[in-house]
mmCIF file of C-alpha atoms in Angstrom:
data_model
loop_
_atom_site.group_PDB
_atom_site.id
_atom_site.type_symbol
_atom_site.label_atom_id
_atom_site.label_comp_id
_atom_site.label_asym_id
_atom_site.label_seq_id
_atom_site.Cartn_x
_atom_site.Cartn_y
_atom_site.Cartn_z
ATOM 1 C CA MET A 1 -77.931 -5.668 -91.271
ATOM 2 C CA LYS A 2 -79.257 -6.624 -94.774
ATOM 3 C CA THR A 3 -77.448 -4.949 -97.692
ATOM 4 C CA ASN A 4 -77.529 -5.113 -101.427
ATOM 5 C CA GLN A 5 -74.547 -7.202 -102.379
ATOM 6 C CA LYS A 6 -75.135 -7.233 -106.201
ATOM 7 C CA ARG A 7 -72.115 -5.934 -108.134
ATOM 8 C CA LEU A 8 -72.868 -3.222 -110.667
ATOM 9 C CA PHE A 9 -70.608 -3.981 -113.634
ATOM 10 C CA TYR A 10 -71.227 -0.549 -115.170
ATOM 11 C CA LEU A 11 -69.463 1.045 -112.181
ATOM 12 C CA ASP A 12 -66.354 -0.989 -112.985
ATOM 13 C CA VAL A 13 -66.420 0.322 -116.539
ATOM 14 C CA ILE A 14 -66.761 3.914 -115.487
ATOM 15 C CA ARG A 15 -64.027 3.417 -112.920
ATOM 16 C CA VAL A 16 -61.581 2.080 -115.370
ATOM 17 C CA ALA A 17 -62.333 4.737 -117.987
ATOM 18 C CA ALA A 18 -61.904 7.479 -115.377
ATOM 19 C CA ALA A 19 -58.689 5.984 -114.132
ATOM 20 C CA ILE A 20 -57.307 5.864 -117.675
ATOM 21 C CA LEU A 21 -58.325 9.528 -118.393
ATOM 22 C CA ILE A 22 -56.843 10.687 -115.044
ATOM 23 C CA VAL A 23 -53.405 9.068 -115.918
ATOM 24 C CA VAL A 24 -53.549 10.662 -119.415
ATOM 25 C CA TYR A 25 -54.438 14.036 -117.949
ATOM 26 C CA HIS A 26 -51.596 14.101 -115.272
ATOM 27 C CA PHE A 27 -49.277 12.867 -117.957
ATOM 28 C CA SER A 28 -50.098 15.762 -120.121
ATOM 29 C CA LEU A 29 -49.298 18.194 -117.432
ATOM 30 C CA SER A 30 -46.082 16.382 -116.532
ATOM 31 C CA ILE A 31 -44.815 16.072 -120.114
ATOM 32 C CA MET A 32 -45.599 19.738 -120.995
ATOM 33 C CA LEU A 33 -43.816 21.293 -117.839
ATOM 34 C CA PRO A 34 -40.634 22.066 -119.916
ATOM 35 C CA GLY A 35 -42.573 24.132 -122.514
ATOM 36 C CA ILE A 36 -45.808 25.309 -123.735
ATOM 37 C CA PHE A 37 -48.774 23.140 -124.758
ATOM 38 C CA ARG A 38 -47.804 21.678 -128.118
ATOM 39 C CA SER A 39 -47.626 17.876 -128.884
ATOM 40 C CA ALA A 40 -49.515 16.788 -125.821
ATOM 41 C CA ASP A 41 -52.392 19.355 -126.193
ATOM 42 C CA ILE A 42 -54.888 16.844 -127.416
ATOM 43 C CA LEU A 43 -54.337 14.800 -124.240
ATOM 44 C CA HIS A 44 -55.649 17.363 -121.745
ATOM 45 C CA ALA A 45 -58.222 19.417 -123.631
ATOM 46 C CA THR A 46 -61.161 19.571 -126.048
ATOM 47 C CA VAL A 47 -62.117 22.648 -128.107
ATOM 48 C CA ASN A 48 -64.124 23.750 -124.930
ATOM 49 C CA GLY A 49 -61.089 23.459 -122.690
ATOM 50 C CA SER A 50 -59.659 21.028 -120.172
ATOM 51 C CA TRP A 51 -61.590 17.762 -119.368
ATOM 52 C CA GLY A 52 -59.618 17.043 -116.362
ATOM 53 C CA MET A 53 -62.529 17.440 -113.859
ATOM 54 C CA THR A 54 -64.753 14.984 -115.505
ATOM 55 C CA PRO A 55 -62.955 11.667 -114.586
ATOM 56 C CA VAL A 56 -62.512 13.080 -111.006
ATOM 57 C CA TYR A 57 -66.154 13.870 -110.567
ATOM 58 C CA CYS A 58 -66.996 10.418 -112.096
ATOM 59 C CA PHE A 59 -64.974 8.812 -109.318
ATOM 60 C CA PHE A 60 -67.169 10.650 -106.665
ATOM 61 C CA MET A 61 -70.253 9.439 -108.538
ATOM 62 C CA VAL A 62 -69.093 5.886 -108.710
ATOM 63 C CA SER A 63 -68.311 5.918 -104.965
ATOM 64 C CA GLY A 64 -71.770 7.327 -104.121
ATOM 65 C CA ALA A 65 -73.562 4.890 -106.522
ATOM 66 C CA ALA A 66 -71.807 1.938 -104.985
ATOM 67 C CA LEU A 67 -72.274 2.911 -101.383
ATOM 68 C CA LEU A 68 -75.912 4.045 -101.713
ATOM 69 C CA HIS A 69 -76.673 0.980 -103.752
ATOM 70 C CA ARG A 70 -75.339 -1.240 -101.049
ATOM 71 C CA TYR A 71 -76.475 0.586 -97.983
ATOM 72 C CA GLY A 72 -78.990 3.140 -99.013
ATOM 73 C CA ASP A 73 -82.070 1.033 -98.375
ATOM 74 C CA ALA A 74 -80.745 -1.076 -95.509
ATOM 75 C CA ASP A 75 -82.654 -1.027 -92.254
ATOM 76 C CA GLN A 76 -79.490 -0.269 -90.297
ATOM 77 C CA LEU A 77 -75.819 0.545 -90.853
ATOM 78 C CA ASP A 78 -73.176 -0.848 -88.643
ATOM 79 C CA VAL A 79 -71.207 2.281 -88.381
ATOM 80 C CA LYS A 80 -68.211 0.767 -86.655
ATOM 81 C CA GLN A 81 -67.936 -2.081 -89.226
ATOM 82 C CA PHE A 82 -68.396 0.466 -92.013
ATOM 83 C CA TYR A 83 -65.638 2.772 -90.828
ATOM 84 C CA LYS A 84 -63.315 -0.292 -90.122
ATOM 85 C CA LYS A 85 -63.803 -1.541 -93.735
ATOM 86 C CA ARG A 86 -63.164 1.880 -95.265
ATOM 87 C CA PHE A 87 -60.095 2.386 -93.114
ATOM 88 C CA PHE A 88 -58.513 -0.960 -94.233
ATOM 89 C CA SER A 89 -59.477 -0.259 -97.851
ATOM 90 C CA ILE A 90 -57.813 3.211 -97.805
ATOM 91 C CA TYR A 91 -54.860 3.522 -95.556
ATOM 92 C CA PRO A 92 -52.487 0.508 -95.920
ATOM 93 C CA LEU A 93 -52.155 1.013 -99.677
ATOM 94 C CA PHE A 94 -51.898 4.770 -99.149
ATOM 95 C CA TRP A 95 -49.110 4.479 -96.676
ATOM 96 C CA ILE A 96 -47.169 2.080 -98.860
ATOM 97 C CA ALA A 97 -47.491 4.348 -101.894
ATOM 98 C CA TYR A 98 -46.630 7.394 -99.761
ATOM 99 C CA VAL A 99 -43.445 5.968 -98.452
ATOM 100 C CA ILE A 100 -42.321 5.083 -101.996
ATOM 101 C CA GLY A 101 -43.391 8.663 -103.076
ATOM 102 C CA PHE A 102 -41.574 10.185 -100.312
ATOM 103 C CA PHE A 103 -38.191 8.620 -101.188
ATOM 104 C CA ALA A 104 -38.908 9.343 -105.034
ATOM 105 C CA VAL A 105 -39.283 12.995 -104.200
ATOM 106 C CA TYR A 106 -36.187 13.122 -102.131
ATOM 107 C CA TRP A 107 -34.255 11.346 -104.947
ATOM 108 C CA GLN A 108 -35.553 13.983 -107.449
ATOM 109 C CA LEU A 109 -34.927 17.050 -105.295
ATOM 110 C CA GLY A 110 -31.924 15.800 -103.281
ATOM 111 C CA HIS A 111 -33.470 17.216 -100.151
ATOM 112 C CA LEU A 112 -36.779 17.157 -98.321
ATOM 113 C CA TYR A 113 -39.329 20.003 -98.248
ATOM 114 C CA ASP A 114 -38.624 22.836 -95.869
ATOM 115 C CA ILE A 115 -41.657 22.081 -93.857
ATOM 116 C CA PRO A 116 -42.038 21.461 -90.046
ATOM 117 C CA THR A 117 -41.720 17.689 -89.393
ATOM 118 C CA TRP A 118 -45.004 17.748 -87.416
ATOM 119 C CA SER A 119 -46.869 18.465 -90.571
ATOM 120 C CA LEU A 120 -46.352 14.840 -91.517
ATOM 121 C CA ILE A 121 -49.386 14.089 -89.424
ATOM 122 C CA TRP A 122 -51.600 15.513 -92.295
ATOM 123 C CA SER A 123 -49.938 12.951 -94.575
ATOM 124 C CA VAL A 124 -50.523 10.018 -92.102
ATOM 125 C CA ILE A 125 -54.222 10.643 -91.955
ATOM 126 C CA GLY A 126 -54.365 11.211 -95.811
ATOM 127 C CA ILE A 127 -55.541 14.798 -96.034
ATOM 128 C CA ASP A 128 -52.230 16.619 -96.758
ATOM 129 C CA GLY A 129 -53.310 17.410 -100.361
ATOM 130 C CA TRP A 130 -56.635 18.522 -99.307
ATOM 131 C CA ILE A 131 -55.460 21.168 -96.776
ATOM 132 C CA VAL A 132 -52.287 22.218 -98.654
ATOM 133 C CA ASN A 133 -53.805 25.573 -99.516
ATOM 134 C CA TRP A 134 -54.058 26.450 -95.797
ATOM 135 C CA ILE A 135 -51.193 24.583 -94.173
ATOM 136 C CA PRO A 136 -47.763 23.662 -95.608
ATOM 137 C CA THR A 137 -47.742 19.826 -95.857
ATOM 138 C CA PHE A 138 -45.595 16.959 -97.327
ATOM 139 C CA TYR A 139 -48.024 16.555 -100.198
ATOM 140 C CA MET A 140 -46.393 14.164 -102.630
ATOM 141 C CA VAL A 141 -48.599 11.423 -103.947
ATOM 142 C CA GLY A 142 -51.129 13.688 -105.605
ATOM 143 C CA GLU A 143 -53.814 12.489 -103.112
ATOM 144 C CA TRP A 144 -56.127 15.537 -102.656
ATOM 145 C CA PHE A 145 -58.985 13.276 -103.864
ATOM 146 C CA LEU A 146 -58.264 10.979 -100.917
ATOM 147 C CA GLY A 147 -58.854 13.708 -98.520
ATOM 148 C CA SER A 148 -62.144 14.503 -100.071
ATOM 149 C CA ILE A 149 -63.323 10.814 -100.110
ATOM 150 C CA ILE A 150 -62.240 10.368 -96.531
ATOM 151 C CA MET A 151 -64.598 13.255 -95.526
ATOM 152 C CA LEU A 152 -67.460 11.815 -97.563
ATOM 153 C CA TYR A 153 -67.004 8.388 -95.787
ATOM 154 C CA LEU A 154 -66.968 10.190 -92.469
ATOM 155 C CA VAL A 155 -70.351 11.802 -93.206
ATOM 156 C CA PHE A 156 -71.866 8.928 -94.990
ATOM 157 C CA PRO A 157 -73.917 7.451 -92.183
ATOM 158 C CA LEU A 158 -75.730 10.722 -91.631
ATOM 159 C CA VAL A 159 -76.040 11.213 -95.476
ATOM 160 C CA ARG A 160 -77.559 7.659 -95.589
ATOM 161 C CA VAL A 161 -80.287 8.577 -93.157
ATOM 162 C CA CYS A 162 -81.279 11.656 -95.165
ATOM 163 C CA TRP A 163 -81.162 9.650 -98.320
ATOM 164 C CA LYS A 164 -83.320 6.998 -96.922
ATOM 165 C CA LYS A 165 -85.964 9.351 -95.598
ATOM 166 C CA ASN A 166 -86.164 11.362 -98.824
ATOM 167 C CA ARG A 167 -83.676 11.040 -101.589
ATOM 168 C CA ASN A 168 -85.270 13.482 -103.915
ATOM 169 C CA LEU A 169 -85.157 16.254 -101.163
ATOM 170 C CA THR A 170 -81.553 15.330 -100.141
ATOM 171 C CA MET A 171 -80.591 15.506 -103.799
ATOM 172 C CA ALA A 172 -82.285 18.847 -104.285
ATOM 173 C CA VAL A 173 -80.701 20.520 -101.229
ATOM 174 C CA SER A 174 -77.322 19.176 -102.238
ATOM 175 C CA PHE A 175 -77.718 20.590 -105.815
ATOM 176 C CA LEU A 176 -78.738 24.111 -104.517
ATOM 177 C CA ALA A 177 -75.661 24.104 -102.150
ATOM 178 C CA ALA A 178 -73.374 23.172 -105.041
ATOM 179 C CA ALA A 179 -74.983 25.610 -107.383
ATOM 180 C CA ALA A 180 -74.376 28.436 -104.996
ATOM 181 C CA LEU A 181 -70.656 27.485 -104.979
ATOM 182 C CA PHE A 182 -70.784 27.326 -108.794
ATOM 183 C CA TRP A 183 -71.665 30.994 -108.812
ATOM 184 C CA TYR A 184 -69.357 32.140 -105.874
ATOM 185 C CA HIS A 185 -66.610 30.121 -104.261
ATOM 186 C CA PRO A 186 -64.865 32.182 -101.548
ATOM 187 C CA PHE A 187 -62.377 29.483 -100.396
ATOM 188 C CA PRO A 188 -58.669 29.213 -101.223
ATOM 189 C CA MET A 189 -59.084 25.853 -103.048
ATOM 190 C CA ASP A 190 -60.260 24.472 -106.321
ATOM 191 C CA ILE A 191 -63.962 24.096 -106.372
ATOM 192 C CA LYS A 192 -63.480 20.397 -107.111
ATOM 193 C CA GLN A 193 -61.979 19.922 -103.619
ATOM 194 C CA ASN A 194 -64.953 21.502 -101.880
ATOM 195 C CA PRO A 195 -66.706 18.769 -99.840
ATOM 196 C CA VAL A 196 -70.164 20.335 -100.655
ATOM 197 C CA VAL A 197 -69.591 20.012 -104.403
ATOM 198 C CA ASP A 198 -68.066 16.591 -103.883
ATOM 199 C CA LEU A 199 -71.064 15.535 -101.928
ATOM 200 C CA PHE A 200 -73.311 16.666 -104.671
ATOM 201 C CA TYR A 201 -71.557 14.476 -107.231
ATOM 202 C CA PHE A 202 -71.328 11.591 -104.748
ATOM 203 C CA LEU A 203 -75.318 11.801 -104.323
ATOM 204 C CA LEU A 204 -75.632 12.328 -108.071
ATOM 205 C CA GLY A 205 -74.194 8.908 -108.712
ATOM 206 C CA GLY A 206 -76.689 7.288 -106.285
ATOM 207 C CA TRP A 207 -79.486 9.253 -107.887
ATOM 208 C CA ILE A 208 -78.540 8.040 -111.482
ATOM 209 C CA GLU A 209 -78.243 4.589 -110.233
ATOM 210 C CA GLY A 210 -81.876 4.862 -108.978
ATOM 211 C CA ILE A 211 -82.884 5.884 -112.553
ATOM 212 C CA ARG A 212 -80.948 3.004 -114.007
ATOM 213 C CA ALA A 213 -82.586 0.607 -111.737
ATOM 214 C CA TRP A 214 -86.100 1.928 -112.622
ATOM 215 C CA LEU A 215 -85.282 1.505 -116.363
ATOM 216 C CA ILE A 216 -84.621 -2.203 -115.735
ATOM 217 C CA ASP A 217 -87.655 -4.516 -115.398
ATOM 218 C CA GLU A 218 -87.911 -5.880 -111.832
ATOM 219 C CA ALA A 219 -88.537 -9.347 -113.274
ATOM 220 C CA GLY A 220 -85.030 -9.237 -114.588
ATOM 221 C CA GLU A 221 -86.159 -10.153 -118.086
ATOM 222 C CA GLY A 222 -84.729 -7.046 -119.786
ATOM 223 C CA ARG A 223 -86.372 -3.670 -120.418
ATOM 224 C CA SER A 224 -89.829 -3.016 -121.519
ATOM 225 C CA SER A 225 -90.364 -1.309 -124.869
ATOM 226 C CA ARG A 226 -91.026 2.043 -123.313
ATOM 227 C CA LYS A 227 -88.033 1.855 -120.886
ATOM 228 C CA ARG A 228 -85.890 0.681 -123.571
ATOM 229 C CA THR A 229 -86.813 3.655 -125.728
ATOM 230 C CA ILE A 230 -86.126 6.078 -122.791
ATOM 231 C CA ALA A 231 -82.644 4.340 -122.241
ATOM 232 C CA VAL A 232 -81.746 4.724 -125.969
ATOM 233 C CA LEU A 233 -82.934 8.340 -126.028
ATOM 234 C CA LEU A 234 -80.658 9.083 -122.909
ATOM 235 C CA TRP A 235 -77.667 7.448 -124.461
ATOM 236 C CA CYS A 236 -78.211 9.300 -127.721
ATOM 237 C CA LEU A 237 -78.488 12.500 -125.733
ATOM 238 C CA SER A 238 -75.323 11.790 -123.914
ATOM 239 C CA LEU A 239 -73.530 10.994 -127.178
ATOM 240 C CA GLY A 240 -74.781 14.361 -128.547
ATOM 241 C CA VAL A 241 -73.423 16.293 -125.592
ATOM 242 C CA LEU A 242 -70.056 14.553 -125.865
ATOM 243 C CA ALA A 243 -69.935 15.453 -129.526
ATOM 244 C CA VAL A 244 -70.527 19.052 -128.667
ATOM 245 C CA TRP A 245 -68.056 18.963 -125.901
ATOM 246 C CA PHE A 246 -65.287 17.636 -128.060
ATOM 247 C CA PHE A 247 -65.925 19.278 -131.418
ATOM 248 C CA VAL A 248 -68.124 22.422 -131.100
ATOM 249 C CA PRO A 249 -66.472 25.424 -129.373
ATOM 250 C CA ILE A 250 -69.230 27.028 -127.318
ATOM 251 C CA THR A 251 -67.349 28.108 -124.053
ATOM 252 C CA ASP A 252 -64.840 30.583 -125.513
ATOM 253 C CA ARG A 253 -66.167 33.476 -123.435
ATOM 254 C CA LEU A 254 -66.337 31.503 -120.219
ATOM 255 C CA PRO A 255 -63.550 31.283 -117.553
ATOM 256 C CA ALA A 256 -61.223 28.446 -118.210
ATOM 257 C CA MET A 257 -61.960 25.144 -116.283
ATOM 258 C CA GLU A 258 -58.675 25.678 -114.330
ATOM 259 C CA ALA A 259 -59.950 29.042 -113.144
ATOM 260 C CA THR A 260 -61.954 27.544 -110.341
ATOM 261 C CA VAL A 261 -60.752 29.614 -107.483
ATOM 262 C CA SER A 262 -63.003 32.568 -106.645
ATOM 263 C CA ALA A 263 -60.186 35.112 -106.986
ATOM 264 C CA GLN A 264 -59.961 34.129 -110.654
ATOM 265 C CA ALA A 265 -63.563 33.637 -111.572
ATOM 266 C CA PHE A 266 -66.984 34.158 -109.952
ATOM 267 C CA GLY A 267 -70.438 35.155 -111.118
ATOM 268 C CA LEU A 268 -72.387 33.923 -114.145
ATOM 269 C CA GLY A 269 -69.409 32.840 -116.119
ATOM 270 C CA MET A 270 -68.217 30.746 -113.259
ATOM 271 C CA PHE A 271 -71.644 29.224 -112.909
ATOM 272 C CA LEU A 272 -72.049 28.473 -116.653
ATOM 273 C CA ARG A 273 -68.648 26.883 -116.755
ATOM 274 C CA GLN A 274 -69.335 24.660 -113.835
ATOM 275 C CA SER A 275 -72.694 23.795 -115.173
ATOM 276 C CA PHE A 276 -71.134 22.790 -118.448
ATOM 277 C CA ILE A 277 -68.753 20.512 -116.605
ATOM 278 C CA LEU A 278 -71.707 19.006 -114.832
ATOM 279 C CA VAL A 279 -73.574 18.291 -117.982
ATOM 280 C CA CYS A 280 -70.517 16.844 -119.781
ATOM 281 C CA THR A 281 -69.670 14.728 -116.747
ATOM 282 C CA CYS A 282 -73.331 13.294 -116.690
ATOM 283 C CA ALA A 283 -73.082 12.671 -120.474
ATOM 284 C CA PHE A 284 -69.871 10.769 -120.081
ATOM 285 C CA TYR A 285 -71.188 8.766 -117.139
ATOM 286 C CA VAL A 286 -74.460 7.821 -118.983
ATOM 287 C CA PHE A 287 -72.660 6.991 -122.216
ATOM 288 C CA LEU A 288 -70.350 4.557 -120.299
ATOM 289 C CA MET A 289 -73.257 3.164 -118.386
ATOM 290 C CA GLU A 290 -74.948 1.928 -121.630
ATOM 291 C CA ILE A 291 -71.739 0.830 -123.279
ATOM 292 C CA SER A 292 -71.102 -1.499 -120.230
ATOM 293 C CA ARG A 293 -74.137 -3.557 -121.089
ATOM 294 C CA TRP A 294 -72.339 -4.626 -124.397
ATOM 295 C CA LEU A 295 -68.900 -5.135 -122.624
ATOM 296 C CA GLU A 296 -70.543 -7.243 -119.872
ATOM 297 C CA GLN A 297 -71.593 -9.768 -122.511
ATOM 298 C CA SER A 298 -67.888 -10.333 -123.540
ATOM 299 C CA ARG A 299 -66.110 -12.713 -121.134
ATOM 300 C CA HIS A 300 -62.829 -11.368 -122.304
ATOM 301 C CA TRP A 301 -63.533 -7.681 -121.636
ATOM 302 C CA ASN A 302 -65.435 -8.621 -118.562
ATOM 303 C CA ARG A 303 -62.220 -10.169 -117.099
ATOM 304 C CA ILE A 304 -59.899 -7.327 -118.106
ATOM 305 C CA ILE A 305 -62.263 -4.624 -116.779
ATOM 306 C CA LEU A 306 -62.768 -6.323 -113.361
ATOM 307 C CA GLU A 307 -59.060 -6.789 -113.048
ATOM 308 C CA ILE A 308 -58.148 -3.190 -113.726
ATOM 309 C CA SER A 309 -61.105 -1.961 -111.703
ATOM 310 C CA GLY A 310 -59.866 -3.775 -108.659
ATOM 311 C CA LYS A 311 -56.698 -1.884 -108.906
ATOM 312 C CA THR A 312 -57.970 1.582 -109.755
ATOM 313 C CA TYR A 313 -57.090 2.880 -106.291
ATOM 314 C CA GLY A 314 -53.504 1.686 -106.656
ATOM 315 C CA ILE A 315 -53.351 3.402 -110.005
ATOM 316 C CA PHE A 316 -54.596 6.580 -108.560
ATOM 317 C CA LEU A 317 -51.994 6.375 -105.810
ATOM 318 C CA THR A 318 -48.982 5.688 -108.051
ATOM 319 C CA HIS A 319 -49.619 7.240 -111.458
ATOM 320 C CA HIS A 320 -48.688 10.833 -110.518
ATOM 321 C CA MET A 321 -45.196 9.955 -109.026
ATOM 322 C CA VAL A 322 -44.621 7.577 -111.997
ATOM 323 C CA SER A 323 -45.499 10.166 -114.595
ATOM 324 C CA GLN A 324 -43.392 12.908 -112.914
ATOM 325 C CA LEU A 325 -40.372 10.533 -112.656
ATOM 326 C CA ILE A 326 -40.533 9.508 -116.255
ATOM 327 C CA CYS A 327 -41.511 12.759 -117.855
ATOM 328 C CA ARG A 328 -38.645 14.779 -116.305
ATOM 329 C CA HIS A 329 -36.393 13.103 -118.737
ATOM 330 C CA PHE A 330 -38.176 14.305 -121.725
ATOM 331 C CA ASP A 331 -38.919 17.729 -123.431
ATOM 332 C CA GLY A 332 -42.637 17.285 -124.378
ATOM 333 C CA ALA A 333 -42.835 20.699 -126.015
ATOM 334 C CA ASN A 334 -40.332 19.616 -128.600
ATOM 335 C CA SER A 335 -41.398 16.012 -128.982
ATOM 336 C CA SER A 336 -43.441 14.619 -131.975
ATOM 337 C CA ARG A 337 -46.923 13.311 -131.311
ATOM 338 C CA ARG A 338 -45.621 9.817 -131.907
ATOM 339 C CA GLU A 339 -42.820 10.295 -129.308
ATOM 340 C CA VAL A 340 -45.397 11.645 -126.779
ATOM 341 C CA PHE A 341 -47.623 8.641 -127.493
ATOM 342 C CA MET A 342 -44.797 6.235 -126.824
ATOM 343 C CA ILE A 343 -43.896 8.073 -123.517
ATOM 344 C CA LEU A 344 -47.524 7.718 -122.505
ATOM 345 C CA ILE A 345 -47.453 3.947 -123.133
ATOM 346 C CA LEU A 346 -44.359 3.803 -121.020
ATOM 347 C CA VAL A 347 -46.137 5.755 -118.165
ATOM 348 C CA PHE A 348 -49.090 3.328 -118.404
ATOM 349 C CA ALA A 349 -46.861 0.245 -118.190
ATOM 350 C CA ALA A 350 -44.680 1.604 -115.297
ATOM 351 C CA THR A 351 -47.836 2.705 -113.434
ATOM 352 C CA TRP A 352 -49.431 -0.744 -113.750
ATOM 353 C CA VAL A 353 -46.087 -2.313 -112.529
ATOM 354 C CA MET A 354 -45.956 -0.042 -109.622
ATOM 355 C CA THR A 355 -49.543 -0.632 -108.787
ATOM 356 C CA LEU A 356 -49.036 -4.413 -108.731
ATOM 357 C CA ALA A 357 -46.038 -3.910 -106.522
ATOM 358 C CA ILE A 358 -47.979 -1.936 -103.899
ATOM 359 C CA TYR A 359 -50.727 -4.514 -103.809
ATOM 360 C CA ARG A 360 -48.108 -7.200 -103.542
ATOM 361 C CA ILE A 361 -46.382 -5.412 -100.597
ATOM 362 C CA GLU A 362 -49.758 -4.931 -98.900
ATOM 363 C CA SER A 363 -50.584 -8.705 -99.329
ATOM 364 C CA TYR A 364 -47.172 -9.657 -97.862
ATOM 365 C CA ILE A 365 -47.699 -7.355 -94.916
ATOM 366 C CA LYS A 366 -51.153 -8.918 -94.266
ATOM 367 C CA ASP A 367 -49.823 -12.297 -94.456
ATOM 368 C CA LYS A 368 -47.133 -11.530 -91.866
ATOM 369 C CA PHE A 369 -49.046 -9.622 -89.466
#
């Protein structure tokens, strides 16, 4: 099986930026639990509402871009080897983080959840956060995203076949299915957890990678004048969308970004809000894609980004419990902005230490067994 092994540095940049934003977003929720949104308000929202979905969708897009870049044009896919690699890239670290989180929750509460013990099976297979709206589970690490990405990995061999036959048609069908859910979402879960919507963003990452590849000359000598102009225009457009997103209130009459359950919002308002999130997410993604070309030229930034990018999964697994453990000792509603910022720095530092710890534990286990 011949695959494309070339590493796409821009995906590392987006992965790192998304991880940082997710830590900041969950920190803002944790630090504001004691009171109303005050000092930490700027850390979770723009003038158009919460930006929390954007980094999550970016992770789906990065995953899709990476896998479709590597396997999308391959003649065949060794399904057994693919699943084996995904299994060992997901579960060992997750189980380690979950055990730590399990005892951290027990330490905080002084008791375990009043949930049937058999429900631990959902945690073992990593989908407890995804199905918690249907079945009581021991959901502790904040890993609903993990359940979604596992499902995408499971269907990837089939998706790859469709992509290989006709990527534009596959993209169009996925978009129409997601758009229908943007209008009406009758399921008891956030729309960001719906596998149909997640698959759309997953494929969107691969589709944008195709455009990026087209904009680069095949000879590897840089972009032609016409393609360079197109790339600059796309980057300027993304910058303009980001400026509107952060500074120009245009969504006051739309449902809040958090109101993504059909019982709270549906119809045109729901569709427009989700469409706004989509446009902003694409703008953020394209903006970072172009910025990465400059960062890649710096050996210093290159090394830092690759180091953090290689640990983003660990950051994703540990940051939520770290943020909750630390923020429970502070009253964010009555803290100054400077104090909130210092607590955030502490959360980042503790998250990095915890992340390195679970990777070290994983390495130790691999060496022993």
